[in-house]
PDB file of C-alpha atoms in Angstrom:
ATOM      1  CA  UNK A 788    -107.099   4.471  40.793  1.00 97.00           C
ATOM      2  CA  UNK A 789    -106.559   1.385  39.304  1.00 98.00           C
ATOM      3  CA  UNK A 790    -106.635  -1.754  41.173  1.00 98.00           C
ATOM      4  CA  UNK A 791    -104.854  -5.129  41.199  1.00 98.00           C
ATOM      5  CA  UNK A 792    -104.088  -8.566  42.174  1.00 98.00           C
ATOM      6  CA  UNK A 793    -100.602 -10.299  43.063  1.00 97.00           C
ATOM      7  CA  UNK A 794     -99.281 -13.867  43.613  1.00 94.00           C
ATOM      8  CA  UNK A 795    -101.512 -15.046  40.449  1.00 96.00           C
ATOM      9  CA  UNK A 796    -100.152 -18.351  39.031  1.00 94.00           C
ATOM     10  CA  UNK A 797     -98.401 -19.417  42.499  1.00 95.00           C
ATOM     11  CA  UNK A 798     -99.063 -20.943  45.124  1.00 95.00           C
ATOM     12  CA  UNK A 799    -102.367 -22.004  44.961  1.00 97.00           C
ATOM     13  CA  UNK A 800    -102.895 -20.835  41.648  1.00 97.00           C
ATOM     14  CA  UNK A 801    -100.132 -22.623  40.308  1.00 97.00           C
ATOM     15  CA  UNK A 802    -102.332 -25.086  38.822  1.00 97.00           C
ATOM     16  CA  UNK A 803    -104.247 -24.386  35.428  1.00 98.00           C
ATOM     17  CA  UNK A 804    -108.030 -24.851  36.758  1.00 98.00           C
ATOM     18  CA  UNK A 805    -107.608 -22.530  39.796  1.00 98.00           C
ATOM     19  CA  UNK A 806    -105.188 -20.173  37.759  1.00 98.00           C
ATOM     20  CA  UNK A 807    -107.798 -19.947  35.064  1.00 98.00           C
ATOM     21  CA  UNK A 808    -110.815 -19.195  37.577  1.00 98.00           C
ATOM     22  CA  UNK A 809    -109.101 -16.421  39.445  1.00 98.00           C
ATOM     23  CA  UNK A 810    -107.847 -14.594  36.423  1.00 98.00           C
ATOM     24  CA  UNK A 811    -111.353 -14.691  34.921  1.00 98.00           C
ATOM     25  CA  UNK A 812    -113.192 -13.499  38.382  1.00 98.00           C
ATOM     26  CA  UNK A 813    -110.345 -10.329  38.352  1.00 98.00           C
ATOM     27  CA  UNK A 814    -111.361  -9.805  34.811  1.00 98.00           C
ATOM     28  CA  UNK A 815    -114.982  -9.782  35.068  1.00 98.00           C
ATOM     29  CA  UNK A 816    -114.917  -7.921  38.511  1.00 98.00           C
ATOM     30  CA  UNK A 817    -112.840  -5.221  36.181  1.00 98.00           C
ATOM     31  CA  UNK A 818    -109.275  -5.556  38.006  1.00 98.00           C
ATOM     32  CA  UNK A 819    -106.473  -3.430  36.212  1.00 98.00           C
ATOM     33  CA  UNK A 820    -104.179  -6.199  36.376  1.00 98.00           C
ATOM     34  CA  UNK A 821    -102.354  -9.515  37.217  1.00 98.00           C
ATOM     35  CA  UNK A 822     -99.196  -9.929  38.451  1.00 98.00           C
ATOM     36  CA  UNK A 823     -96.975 -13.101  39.069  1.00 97.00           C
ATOM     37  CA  UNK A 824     -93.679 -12.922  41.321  1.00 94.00           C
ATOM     38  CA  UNK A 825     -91.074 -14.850  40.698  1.00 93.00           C
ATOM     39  CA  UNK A 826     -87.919 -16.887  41.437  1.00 89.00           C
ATOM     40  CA  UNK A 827     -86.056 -19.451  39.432  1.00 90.00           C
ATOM     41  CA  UNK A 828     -84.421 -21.165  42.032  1.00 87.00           C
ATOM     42  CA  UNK A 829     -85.184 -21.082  45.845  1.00 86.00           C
ATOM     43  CA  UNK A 830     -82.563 -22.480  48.222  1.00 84.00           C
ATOM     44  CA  UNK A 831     -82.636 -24.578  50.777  1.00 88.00           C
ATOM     45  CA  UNK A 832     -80.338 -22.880  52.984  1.00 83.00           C
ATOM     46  CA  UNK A 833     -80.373 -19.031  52.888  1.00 78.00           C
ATOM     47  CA  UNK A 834     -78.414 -16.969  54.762  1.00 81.00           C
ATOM     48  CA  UNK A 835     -79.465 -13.842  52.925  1.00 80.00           C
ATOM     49  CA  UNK A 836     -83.010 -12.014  54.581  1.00 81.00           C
ATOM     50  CA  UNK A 837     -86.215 -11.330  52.579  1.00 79.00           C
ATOM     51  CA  UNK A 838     -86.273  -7.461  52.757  1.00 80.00           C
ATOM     52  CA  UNK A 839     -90.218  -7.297  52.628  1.00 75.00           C
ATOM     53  CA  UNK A 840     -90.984  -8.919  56.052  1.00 75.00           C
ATOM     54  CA  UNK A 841     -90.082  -8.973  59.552  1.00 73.00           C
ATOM     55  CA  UNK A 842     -88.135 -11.465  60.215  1.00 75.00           C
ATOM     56  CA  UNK A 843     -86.442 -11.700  57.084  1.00 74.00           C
ATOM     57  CA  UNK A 844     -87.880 -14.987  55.893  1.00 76.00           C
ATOM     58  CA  UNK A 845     -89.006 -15.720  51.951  1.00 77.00           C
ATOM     59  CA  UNK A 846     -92.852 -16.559  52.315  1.00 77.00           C
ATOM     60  CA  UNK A 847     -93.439 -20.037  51.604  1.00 73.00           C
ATOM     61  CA  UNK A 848     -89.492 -20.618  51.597  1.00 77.00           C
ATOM     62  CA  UNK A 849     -88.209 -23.702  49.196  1.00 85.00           C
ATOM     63  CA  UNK A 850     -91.444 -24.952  48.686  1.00 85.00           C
ATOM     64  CA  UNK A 851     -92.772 -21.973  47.044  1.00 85.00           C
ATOM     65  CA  UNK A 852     -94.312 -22.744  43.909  1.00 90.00           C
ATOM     66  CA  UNK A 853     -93.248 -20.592  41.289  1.00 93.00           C
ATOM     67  CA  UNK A 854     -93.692 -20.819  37.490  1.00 95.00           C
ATOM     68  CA  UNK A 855     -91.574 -19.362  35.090  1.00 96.00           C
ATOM     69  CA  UNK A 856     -93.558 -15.543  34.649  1.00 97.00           C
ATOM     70  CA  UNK A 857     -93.798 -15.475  30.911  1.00 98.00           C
ATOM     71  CA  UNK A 858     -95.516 -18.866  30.406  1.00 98.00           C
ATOM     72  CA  UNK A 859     -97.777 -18.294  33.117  1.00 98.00           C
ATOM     73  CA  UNK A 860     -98.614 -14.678  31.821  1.00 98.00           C
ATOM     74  CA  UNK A 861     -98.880 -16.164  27.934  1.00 98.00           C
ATOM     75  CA  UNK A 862    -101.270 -19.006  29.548  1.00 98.00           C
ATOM     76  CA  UNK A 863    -103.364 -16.275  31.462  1.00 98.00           C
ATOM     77  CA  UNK A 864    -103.286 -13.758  28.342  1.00 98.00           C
ATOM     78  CA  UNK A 865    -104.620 -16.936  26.157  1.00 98.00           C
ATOM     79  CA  UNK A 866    -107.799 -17.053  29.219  1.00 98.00           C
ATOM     80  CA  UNK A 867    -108.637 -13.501  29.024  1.00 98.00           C
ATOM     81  CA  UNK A 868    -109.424 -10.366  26.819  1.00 98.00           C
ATOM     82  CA  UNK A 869    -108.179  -7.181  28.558  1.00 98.00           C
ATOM     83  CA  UNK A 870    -106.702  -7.477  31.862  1.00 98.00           C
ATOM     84  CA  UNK A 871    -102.914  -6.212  32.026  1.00 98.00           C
ATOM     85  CA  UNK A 872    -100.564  -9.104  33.286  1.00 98.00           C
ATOM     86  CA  UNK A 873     -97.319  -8.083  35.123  1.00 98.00           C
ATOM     87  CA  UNK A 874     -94.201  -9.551  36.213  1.00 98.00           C
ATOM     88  CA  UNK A 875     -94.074  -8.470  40.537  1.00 94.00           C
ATOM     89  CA  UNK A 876     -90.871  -8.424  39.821  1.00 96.00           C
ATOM     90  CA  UNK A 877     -88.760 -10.248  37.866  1.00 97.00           C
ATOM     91  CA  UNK A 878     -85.120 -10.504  38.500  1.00 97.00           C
ATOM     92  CA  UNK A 879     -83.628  -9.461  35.694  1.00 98.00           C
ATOM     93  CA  UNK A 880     -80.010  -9.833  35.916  1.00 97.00           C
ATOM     94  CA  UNK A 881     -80.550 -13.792  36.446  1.00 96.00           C
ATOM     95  CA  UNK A 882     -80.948 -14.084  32.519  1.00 96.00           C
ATOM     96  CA  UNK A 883     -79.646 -13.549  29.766  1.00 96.00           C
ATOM     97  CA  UNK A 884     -80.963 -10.436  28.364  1.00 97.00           C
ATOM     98  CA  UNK A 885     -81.844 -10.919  24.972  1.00 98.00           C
ATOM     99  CA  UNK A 886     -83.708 -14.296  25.953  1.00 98.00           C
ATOM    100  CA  UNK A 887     -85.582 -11.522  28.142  1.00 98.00           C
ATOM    101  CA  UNK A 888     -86.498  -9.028  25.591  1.00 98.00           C
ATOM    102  CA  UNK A 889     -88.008 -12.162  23.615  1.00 98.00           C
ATOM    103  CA  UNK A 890     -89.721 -13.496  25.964  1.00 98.00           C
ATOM    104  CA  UNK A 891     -91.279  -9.901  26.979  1.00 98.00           C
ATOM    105  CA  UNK A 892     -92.079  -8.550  23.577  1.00 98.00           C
ATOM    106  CA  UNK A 893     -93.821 -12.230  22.959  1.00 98.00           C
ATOM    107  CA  UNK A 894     -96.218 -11.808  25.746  1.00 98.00           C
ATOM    108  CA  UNK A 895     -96.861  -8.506  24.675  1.00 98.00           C
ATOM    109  CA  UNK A 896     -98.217  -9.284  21.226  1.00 98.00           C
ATOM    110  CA  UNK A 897    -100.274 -12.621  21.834  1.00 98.00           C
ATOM    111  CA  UNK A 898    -101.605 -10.624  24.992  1.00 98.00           C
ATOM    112  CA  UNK A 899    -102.254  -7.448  22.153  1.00 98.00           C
ATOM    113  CA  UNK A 900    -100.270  -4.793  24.184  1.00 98.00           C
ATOM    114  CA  UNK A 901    -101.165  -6.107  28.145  1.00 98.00           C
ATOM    115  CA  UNK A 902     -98.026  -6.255  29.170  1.00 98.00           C
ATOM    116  CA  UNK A 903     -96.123  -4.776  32.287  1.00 98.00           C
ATOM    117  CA  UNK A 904     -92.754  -4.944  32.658  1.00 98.00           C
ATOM    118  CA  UNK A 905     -91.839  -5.001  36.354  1.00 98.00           C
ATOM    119  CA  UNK A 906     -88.435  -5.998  37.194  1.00 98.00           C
ATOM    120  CA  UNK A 907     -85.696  -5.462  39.950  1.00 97.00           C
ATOM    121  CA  UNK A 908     -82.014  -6.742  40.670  1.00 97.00           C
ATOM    122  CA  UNK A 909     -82.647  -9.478  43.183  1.00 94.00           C
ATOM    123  CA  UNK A 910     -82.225  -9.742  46.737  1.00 92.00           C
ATOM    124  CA  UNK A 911     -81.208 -13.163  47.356  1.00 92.00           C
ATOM    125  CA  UNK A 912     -77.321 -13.832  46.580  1.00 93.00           C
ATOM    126  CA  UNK A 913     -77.484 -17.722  47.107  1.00 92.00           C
ATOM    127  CA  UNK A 914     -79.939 -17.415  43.751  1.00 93.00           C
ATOM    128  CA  UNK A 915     -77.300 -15.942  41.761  1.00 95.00           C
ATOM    129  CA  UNK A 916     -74.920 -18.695  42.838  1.00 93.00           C
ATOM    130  CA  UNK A 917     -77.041 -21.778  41.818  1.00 92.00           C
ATOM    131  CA  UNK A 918     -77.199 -20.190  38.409  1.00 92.00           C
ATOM    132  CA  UNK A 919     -74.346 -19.153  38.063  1.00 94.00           C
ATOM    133  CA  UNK A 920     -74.803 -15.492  37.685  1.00 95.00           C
ATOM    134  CA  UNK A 921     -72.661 -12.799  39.462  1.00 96.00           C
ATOM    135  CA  UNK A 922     -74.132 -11.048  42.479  1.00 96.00           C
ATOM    136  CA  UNK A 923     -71.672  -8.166  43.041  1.00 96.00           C
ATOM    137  CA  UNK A 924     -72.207  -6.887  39.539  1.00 97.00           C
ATOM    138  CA  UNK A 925     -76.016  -7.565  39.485  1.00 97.00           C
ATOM    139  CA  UNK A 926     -76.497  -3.531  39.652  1.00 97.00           C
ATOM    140  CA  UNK A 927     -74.494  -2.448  36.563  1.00 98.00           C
ATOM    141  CA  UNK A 928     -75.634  -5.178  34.807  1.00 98.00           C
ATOM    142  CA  UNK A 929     -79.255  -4.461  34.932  1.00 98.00           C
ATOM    143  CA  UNK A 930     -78.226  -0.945  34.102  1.00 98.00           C
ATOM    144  CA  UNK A 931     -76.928  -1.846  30.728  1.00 98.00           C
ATOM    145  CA  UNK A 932     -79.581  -4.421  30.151  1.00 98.00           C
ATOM    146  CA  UNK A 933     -82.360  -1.901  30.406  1.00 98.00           C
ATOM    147  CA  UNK A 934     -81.038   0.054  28.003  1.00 98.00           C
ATOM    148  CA  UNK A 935     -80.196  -2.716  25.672  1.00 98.00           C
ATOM    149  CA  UNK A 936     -84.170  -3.929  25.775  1.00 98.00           C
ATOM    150  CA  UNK A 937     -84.776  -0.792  24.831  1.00 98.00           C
ATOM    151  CA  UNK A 938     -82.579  -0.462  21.714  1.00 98.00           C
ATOM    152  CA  UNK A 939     -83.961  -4.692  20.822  1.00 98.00           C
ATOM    153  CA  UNK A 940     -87.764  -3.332  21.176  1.00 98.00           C
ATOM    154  CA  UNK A 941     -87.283  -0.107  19.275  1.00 98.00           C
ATOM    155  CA  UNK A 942     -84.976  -0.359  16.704  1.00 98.00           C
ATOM    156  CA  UNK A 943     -85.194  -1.622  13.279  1.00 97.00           C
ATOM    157  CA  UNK A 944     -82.300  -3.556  13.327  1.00 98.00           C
ATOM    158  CA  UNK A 945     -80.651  -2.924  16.803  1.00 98.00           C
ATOM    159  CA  UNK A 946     -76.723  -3.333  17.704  1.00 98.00           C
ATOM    160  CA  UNK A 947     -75.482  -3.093  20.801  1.00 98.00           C
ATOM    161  CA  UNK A 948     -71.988  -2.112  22.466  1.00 98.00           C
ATOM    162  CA  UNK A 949     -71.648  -2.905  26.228  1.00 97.00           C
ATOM    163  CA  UNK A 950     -69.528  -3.961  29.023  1.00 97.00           C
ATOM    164  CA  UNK A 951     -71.284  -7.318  29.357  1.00 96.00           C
ATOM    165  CA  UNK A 952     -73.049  -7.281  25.853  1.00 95.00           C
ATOM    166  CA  UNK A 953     -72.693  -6.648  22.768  1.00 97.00           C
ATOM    167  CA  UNK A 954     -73.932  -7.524  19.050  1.00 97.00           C
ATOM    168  CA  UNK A 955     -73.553  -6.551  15.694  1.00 98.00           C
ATOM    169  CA  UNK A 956     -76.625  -5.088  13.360  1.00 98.00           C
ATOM    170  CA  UNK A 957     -79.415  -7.997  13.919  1.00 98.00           C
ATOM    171  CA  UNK A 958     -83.311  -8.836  12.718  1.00 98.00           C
ATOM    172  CA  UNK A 959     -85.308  -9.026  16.313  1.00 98.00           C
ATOM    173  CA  UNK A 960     -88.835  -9.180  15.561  1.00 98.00           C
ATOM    174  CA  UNK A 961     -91.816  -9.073  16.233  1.00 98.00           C
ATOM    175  CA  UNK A 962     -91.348  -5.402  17.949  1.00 98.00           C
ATOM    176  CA  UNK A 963     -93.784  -5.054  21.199  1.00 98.00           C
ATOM    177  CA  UNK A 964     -97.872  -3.779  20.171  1.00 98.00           C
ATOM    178  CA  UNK A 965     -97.289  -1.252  22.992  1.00 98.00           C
ATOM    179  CA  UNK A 966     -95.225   1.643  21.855  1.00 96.00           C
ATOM    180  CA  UNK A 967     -92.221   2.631  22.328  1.00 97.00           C
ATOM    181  CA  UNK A 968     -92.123  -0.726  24.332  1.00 98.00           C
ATOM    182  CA  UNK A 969     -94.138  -2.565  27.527  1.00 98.00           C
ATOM    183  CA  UNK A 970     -93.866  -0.185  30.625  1.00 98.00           C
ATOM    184  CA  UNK A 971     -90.411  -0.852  32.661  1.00 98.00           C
ATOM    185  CA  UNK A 972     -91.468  -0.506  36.344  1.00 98.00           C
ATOM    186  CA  UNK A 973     -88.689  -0.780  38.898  1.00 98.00           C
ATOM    187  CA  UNK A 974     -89.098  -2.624  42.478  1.00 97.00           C
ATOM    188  CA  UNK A 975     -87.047  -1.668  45.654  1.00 94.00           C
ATOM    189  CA  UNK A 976     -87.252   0.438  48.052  1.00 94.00           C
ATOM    190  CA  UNK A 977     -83.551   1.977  49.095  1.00 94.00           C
ATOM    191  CA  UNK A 978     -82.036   5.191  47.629  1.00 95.00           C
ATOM    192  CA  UNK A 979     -80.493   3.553  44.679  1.00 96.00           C
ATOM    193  CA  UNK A 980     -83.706   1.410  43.564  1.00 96.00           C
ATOM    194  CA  UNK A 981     -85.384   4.445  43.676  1.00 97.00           C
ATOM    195  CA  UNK A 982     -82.460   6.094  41.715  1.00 97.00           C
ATOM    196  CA  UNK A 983     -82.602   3.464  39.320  1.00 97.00           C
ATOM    197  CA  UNK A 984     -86.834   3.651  38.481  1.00 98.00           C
ATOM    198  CA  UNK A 985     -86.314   7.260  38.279  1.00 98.00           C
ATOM    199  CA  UNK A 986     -83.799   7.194  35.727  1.00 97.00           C
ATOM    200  CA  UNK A 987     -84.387   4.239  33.498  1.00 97.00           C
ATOM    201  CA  UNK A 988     -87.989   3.035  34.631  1.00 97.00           C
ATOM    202  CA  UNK A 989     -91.621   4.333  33.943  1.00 98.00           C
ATOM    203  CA  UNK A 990     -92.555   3.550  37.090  1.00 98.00           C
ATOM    204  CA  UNK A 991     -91.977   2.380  40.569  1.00 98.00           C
ATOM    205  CA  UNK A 992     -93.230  -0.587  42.464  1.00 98.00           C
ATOM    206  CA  UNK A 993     -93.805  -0.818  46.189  1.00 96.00           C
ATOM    207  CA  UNK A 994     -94.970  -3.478  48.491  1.00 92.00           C
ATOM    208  CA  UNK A 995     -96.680  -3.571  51.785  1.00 92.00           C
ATOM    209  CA  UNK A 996     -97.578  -0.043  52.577  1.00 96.00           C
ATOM    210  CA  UNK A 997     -99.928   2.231  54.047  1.00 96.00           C
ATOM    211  CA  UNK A 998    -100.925   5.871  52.749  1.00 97.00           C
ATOM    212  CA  UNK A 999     -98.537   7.457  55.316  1.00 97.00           C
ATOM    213  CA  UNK A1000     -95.542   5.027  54.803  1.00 96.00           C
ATOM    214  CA  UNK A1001     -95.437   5.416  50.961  1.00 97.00           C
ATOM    215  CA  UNK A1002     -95.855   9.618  50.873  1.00 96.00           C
ATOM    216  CA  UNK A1003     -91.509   9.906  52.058  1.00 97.00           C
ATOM    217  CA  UNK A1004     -91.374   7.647  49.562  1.00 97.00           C
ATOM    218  CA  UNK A1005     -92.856   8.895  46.554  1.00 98.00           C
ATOM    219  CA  UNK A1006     -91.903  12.510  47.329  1.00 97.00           C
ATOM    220  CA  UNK A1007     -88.107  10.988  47.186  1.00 97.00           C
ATOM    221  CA  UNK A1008     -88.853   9.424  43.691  1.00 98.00           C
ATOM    222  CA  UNK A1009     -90.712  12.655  42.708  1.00 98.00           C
ATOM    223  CA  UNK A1010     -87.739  15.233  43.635  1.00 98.00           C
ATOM    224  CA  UNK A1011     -85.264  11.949  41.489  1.00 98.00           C
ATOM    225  CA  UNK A1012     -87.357  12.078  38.684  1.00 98.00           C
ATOM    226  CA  UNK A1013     -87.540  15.873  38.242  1.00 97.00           C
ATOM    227  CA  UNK A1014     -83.696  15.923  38.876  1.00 97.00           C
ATOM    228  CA  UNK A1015     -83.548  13.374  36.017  1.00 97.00           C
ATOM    229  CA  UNK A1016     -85.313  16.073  33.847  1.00 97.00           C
ATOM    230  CA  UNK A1017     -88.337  13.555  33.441  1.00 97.00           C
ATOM    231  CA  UNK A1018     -92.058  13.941  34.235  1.00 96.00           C
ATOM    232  CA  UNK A1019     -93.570  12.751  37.078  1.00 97.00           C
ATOM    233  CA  UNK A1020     -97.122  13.690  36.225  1.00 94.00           C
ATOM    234  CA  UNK A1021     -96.229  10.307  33.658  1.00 95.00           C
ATOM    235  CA  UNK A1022     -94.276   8.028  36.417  1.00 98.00           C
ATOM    236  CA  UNK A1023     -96.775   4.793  37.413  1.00 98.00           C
ATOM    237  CA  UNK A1024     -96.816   4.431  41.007  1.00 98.00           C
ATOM    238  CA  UNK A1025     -98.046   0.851  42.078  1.00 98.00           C
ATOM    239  CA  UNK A1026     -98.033   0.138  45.624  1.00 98.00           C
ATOM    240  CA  UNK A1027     -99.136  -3.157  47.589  1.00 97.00           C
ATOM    241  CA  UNK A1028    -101.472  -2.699  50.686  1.00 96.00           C
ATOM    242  CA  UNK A1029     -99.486  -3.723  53.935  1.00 92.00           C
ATOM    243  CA  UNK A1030    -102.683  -5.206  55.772  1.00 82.00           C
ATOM    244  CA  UNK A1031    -105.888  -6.063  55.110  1.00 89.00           C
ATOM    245  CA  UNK A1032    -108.985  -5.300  52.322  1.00 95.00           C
ATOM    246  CA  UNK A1033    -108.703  -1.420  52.182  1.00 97.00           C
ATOM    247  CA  UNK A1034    -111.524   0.512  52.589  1.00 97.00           C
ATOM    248  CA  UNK A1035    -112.313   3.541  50.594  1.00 98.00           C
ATOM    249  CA  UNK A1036    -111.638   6.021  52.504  1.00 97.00           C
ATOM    250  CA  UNK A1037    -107.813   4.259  52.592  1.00 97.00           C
ATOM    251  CA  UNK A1038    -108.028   4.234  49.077  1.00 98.00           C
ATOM    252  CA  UNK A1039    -108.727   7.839  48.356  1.00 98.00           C
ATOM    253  CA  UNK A1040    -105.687   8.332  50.786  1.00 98.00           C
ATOM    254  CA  UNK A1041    -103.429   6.458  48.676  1.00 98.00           C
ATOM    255  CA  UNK A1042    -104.561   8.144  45.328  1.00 98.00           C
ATOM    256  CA  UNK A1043    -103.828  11.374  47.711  1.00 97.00           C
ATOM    257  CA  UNK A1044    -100.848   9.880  48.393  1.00 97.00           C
ATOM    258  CA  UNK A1045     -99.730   9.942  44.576  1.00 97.00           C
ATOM    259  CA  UNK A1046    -100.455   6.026  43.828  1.00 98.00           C
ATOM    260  CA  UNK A1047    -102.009   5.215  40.781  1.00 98.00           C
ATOM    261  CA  UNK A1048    -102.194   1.370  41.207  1.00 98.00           C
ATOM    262  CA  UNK A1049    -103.110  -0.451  44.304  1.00 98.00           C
ATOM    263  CA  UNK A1050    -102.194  -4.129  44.967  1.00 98.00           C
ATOM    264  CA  UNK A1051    -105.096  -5.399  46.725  1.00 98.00           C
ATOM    265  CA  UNK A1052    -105.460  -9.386  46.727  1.00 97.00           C
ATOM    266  CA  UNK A1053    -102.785 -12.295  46.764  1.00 96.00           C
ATOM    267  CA  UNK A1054    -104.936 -15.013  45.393  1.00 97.00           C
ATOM    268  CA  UNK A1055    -101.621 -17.659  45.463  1.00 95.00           C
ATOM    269  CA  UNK A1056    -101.339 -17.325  49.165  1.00 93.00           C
ATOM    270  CA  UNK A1057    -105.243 -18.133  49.853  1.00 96.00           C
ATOM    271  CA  UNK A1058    -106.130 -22.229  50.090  1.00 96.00           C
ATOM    272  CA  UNK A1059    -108.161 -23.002  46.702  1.00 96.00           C
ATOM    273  CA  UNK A1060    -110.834 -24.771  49.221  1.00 97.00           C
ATOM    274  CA  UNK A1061    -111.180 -20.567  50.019  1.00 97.00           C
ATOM    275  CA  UNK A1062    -111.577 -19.343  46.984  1.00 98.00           C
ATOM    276  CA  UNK A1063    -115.755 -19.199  47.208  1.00 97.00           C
ATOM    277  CA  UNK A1064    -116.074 -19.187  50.331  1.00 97.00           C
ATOM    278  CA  UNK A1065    -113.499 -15.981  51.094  1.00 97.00           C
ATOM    279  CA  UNK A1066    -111.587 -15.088  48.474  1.00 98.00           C
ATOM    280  CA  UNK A1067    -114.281 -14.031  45.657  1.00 98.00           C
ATOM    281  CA  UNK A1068    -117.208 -12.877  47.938  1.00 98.00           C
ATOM    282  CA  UNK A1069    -114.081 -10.141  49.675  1.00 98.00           C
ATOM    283  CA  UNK A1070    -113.446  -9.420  45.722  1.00 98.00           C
ATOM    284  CA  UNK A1071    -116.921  -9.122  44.737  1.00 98.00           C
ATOM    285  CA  UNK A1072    -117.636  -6.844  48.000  1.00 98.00           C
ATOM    286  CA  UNK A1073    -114.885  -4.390  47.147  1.00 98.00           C
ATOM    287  CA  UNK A1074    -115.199  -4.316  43.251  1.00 98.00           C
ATOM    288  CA  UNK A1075    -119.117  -2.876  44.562  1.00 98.00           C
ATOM    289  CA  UNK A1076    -118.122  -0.987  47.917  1.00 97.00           C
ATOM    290  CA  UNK A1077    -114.980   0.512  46.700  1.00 98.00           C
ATOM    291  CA  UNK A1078    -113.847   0.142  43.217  1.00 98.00           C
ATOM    292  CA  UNK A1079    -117.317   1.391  41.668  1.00 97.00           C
ATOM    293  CA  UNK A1080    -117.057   4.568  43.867  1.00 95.00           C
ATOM    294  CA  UNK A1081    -113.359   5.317  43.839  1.00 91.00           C
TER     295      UNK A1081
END
C-alpha cells in the first residue's frame, strides 16, 4: 500500500513557508505522494452541487485558495527529492490541450519522472462559462484530448486529426522521463467516469470512501477494464479515506479491497497554527503505527 496526502499547496498551504514544511515532513515520513486539487475559477453564485459531499456545497466555496497545479507541483518538485506529486484532479477540458501536455511533461522532467497525471471532466458548469469553455461537450472533448497527449508525449514528431484539434507534423519536446508518458488516472465516480478510466486511463481515483463502499466500485472498473481487453492486475487504484486517521486493520481492508493508494491527510484544510501541534504528531504516529507495518 502506498500512502498519500491531498489538498497540498491550498488552503493553508497555499503559502510557500507552510507549503514547503508539509511537503518535506510527507517526504521524510516516506509518503508516496502529493496531490493538489484544483479550480481556475470559483463562482460566486453556483447553482450546480459539489458531488463529493452532502449537501452539495464546494468546501471552502469562492474563497478557496487554489494555485494553478503545475506551478505549485514544479515549486514542490524544486523542495524535494522523491516524493510523487499529483494533480487530485485537474479539469482537463478547461484548457487548451497542448498548453496541458506542456505543462505536464515539464513537471515531469524537472521533478525526474514524479509525476501523476490525475484528471477528470469537471463538475461545475458555471466554471466552464467564466472561461469560456463548452460544458455540454466537456465529455468528448476530454476523450480526444487524452488521446492527443498521448500522441504529443510519445511521438517523435506528433500530428494530430480531431474534431476539436488538429495539427500538422510538429517538434514537441522535451518528451516526459517516465515512459511511455506520466500515469493518466481518471476521477469520478458514475458509470461513464468509470467507463472512461477503464478505457483511456491507468488508473482510477476515488474520494471519501470506506473498504466496503469502494469494493462495488472497483469490481465495476475491474469487469470495464477486462471488457476493454486491458489488465487490471496494472490499473492504480487510489482512493481517499471518508473519515478519520485509518487504522491498520482499515488499511489492510482497503489493500483487500483492491486499493493500491490511500489518501490519508488534507494538510490545506488544517489551520497552519495546527500543523505541530496536530497535524505532524497524527502523521508521525501513523507513518510508525501503520505505514511501517502495512
Amino acid at each position: 500500500m502506498k500512502f498519500a496526502l491531498t489538498g497540498v499547496g491550498s488552503g493553508s498551504t497555499a503559502r510557500p513557508a507552510p507549503m514547503i514544511q508539509v511537503v518535506q515532513k510527507a517526504e521524510a515520513l516516506g509518503f508516496e505522494s502529493l496531490w493538489i486539487p484544483e479550480h481556475l475559477a470559483v463562482p460566486l453564485t453556483m447553482s450546480t452541487p459539489y458531488p463529493y459531499s452532502a449537501d452539495g456545497q464546494f468546501p471552502g466555496g469562492p474563497d478557496a485558495r487554489l494555485h494553478d497545479p503545475f506551478v505549485a507541483l514544479g515549486f514542490m518538485a524544486a523542495h524535494t527529492q522523491t516524493i510523487k506529486l499529483g494533480t487530485g484532479v485537474f479539469v482537463l477540458p478547461l484548457r487548451n490541450p497542448l498548453a496541458v501536455a506542456k505543462a505536464v511533461v515539464s513537471v515531469d522532467v524537472l521533478s525526474e519522472g514524479r509525476m501523476l497525471f490525475g484528471i477528470g471532466i469537471g463538475w461545475l458548469k458555471e466554471e466552464f462559462e467564466a472561461v469560456g469553455m463548452s460544458y455540454t461537450n466537456r465529455v468528448s472533448r476530454t476523450r480526444e484530448w487524452v488521446t492527443m497527449l498521448k500522441t504529443l508525449w510519445m511521438e517523435e514528431t506528433p500530428h494530430f486529426q480531431g474534431r476539436y484539434h488538429s495539427f500538422p507534423p510538429i517538434g514537441f519536446n522535451p518528451k516526459p522521463v517516465q515512459q511511455p508518458h506520466p500515469p493518466i488516472l481518471f476521477g469520478g465516480e458514475s458509470e461513464p467516469a468509470l467507463q472512461r478510466a477503464a478505457e483511456l486511463g491507468d488508473g482510477w481515483v476515488g474520494v471519501r470512501h470506506s473498504p466496503d463502499s469502494v469494493q462495488p466500485l472497483l469490481e465495476r472498473l475491474r469487469r470495464l477494464v477486462e471488457a476493454a481487453n486491458r489488465n487490471f492486475s496494472t490499473f492504480d487504484i487510489t482512493v481517499g479515506v471518508d473519515a478519520g486517521v485509518p487504522d491498520l486493520d482499515t488499511v489492510k481492508r482497503f489493500e483487500n479491497a483492491g486499493v493500491h493508494r490511500l489518501v490519508v491527510f488534507a494538510p490545506g484544510f488544517v489551520p497552519r497554527s495546527r500543523f505541530e501541534t496536530e497535524l505532524f504528531p497524527q502523521m508521525e504516529r501513523f507513518a510508525s503505527e501503520v505505514m511501517a507495518k502495512a
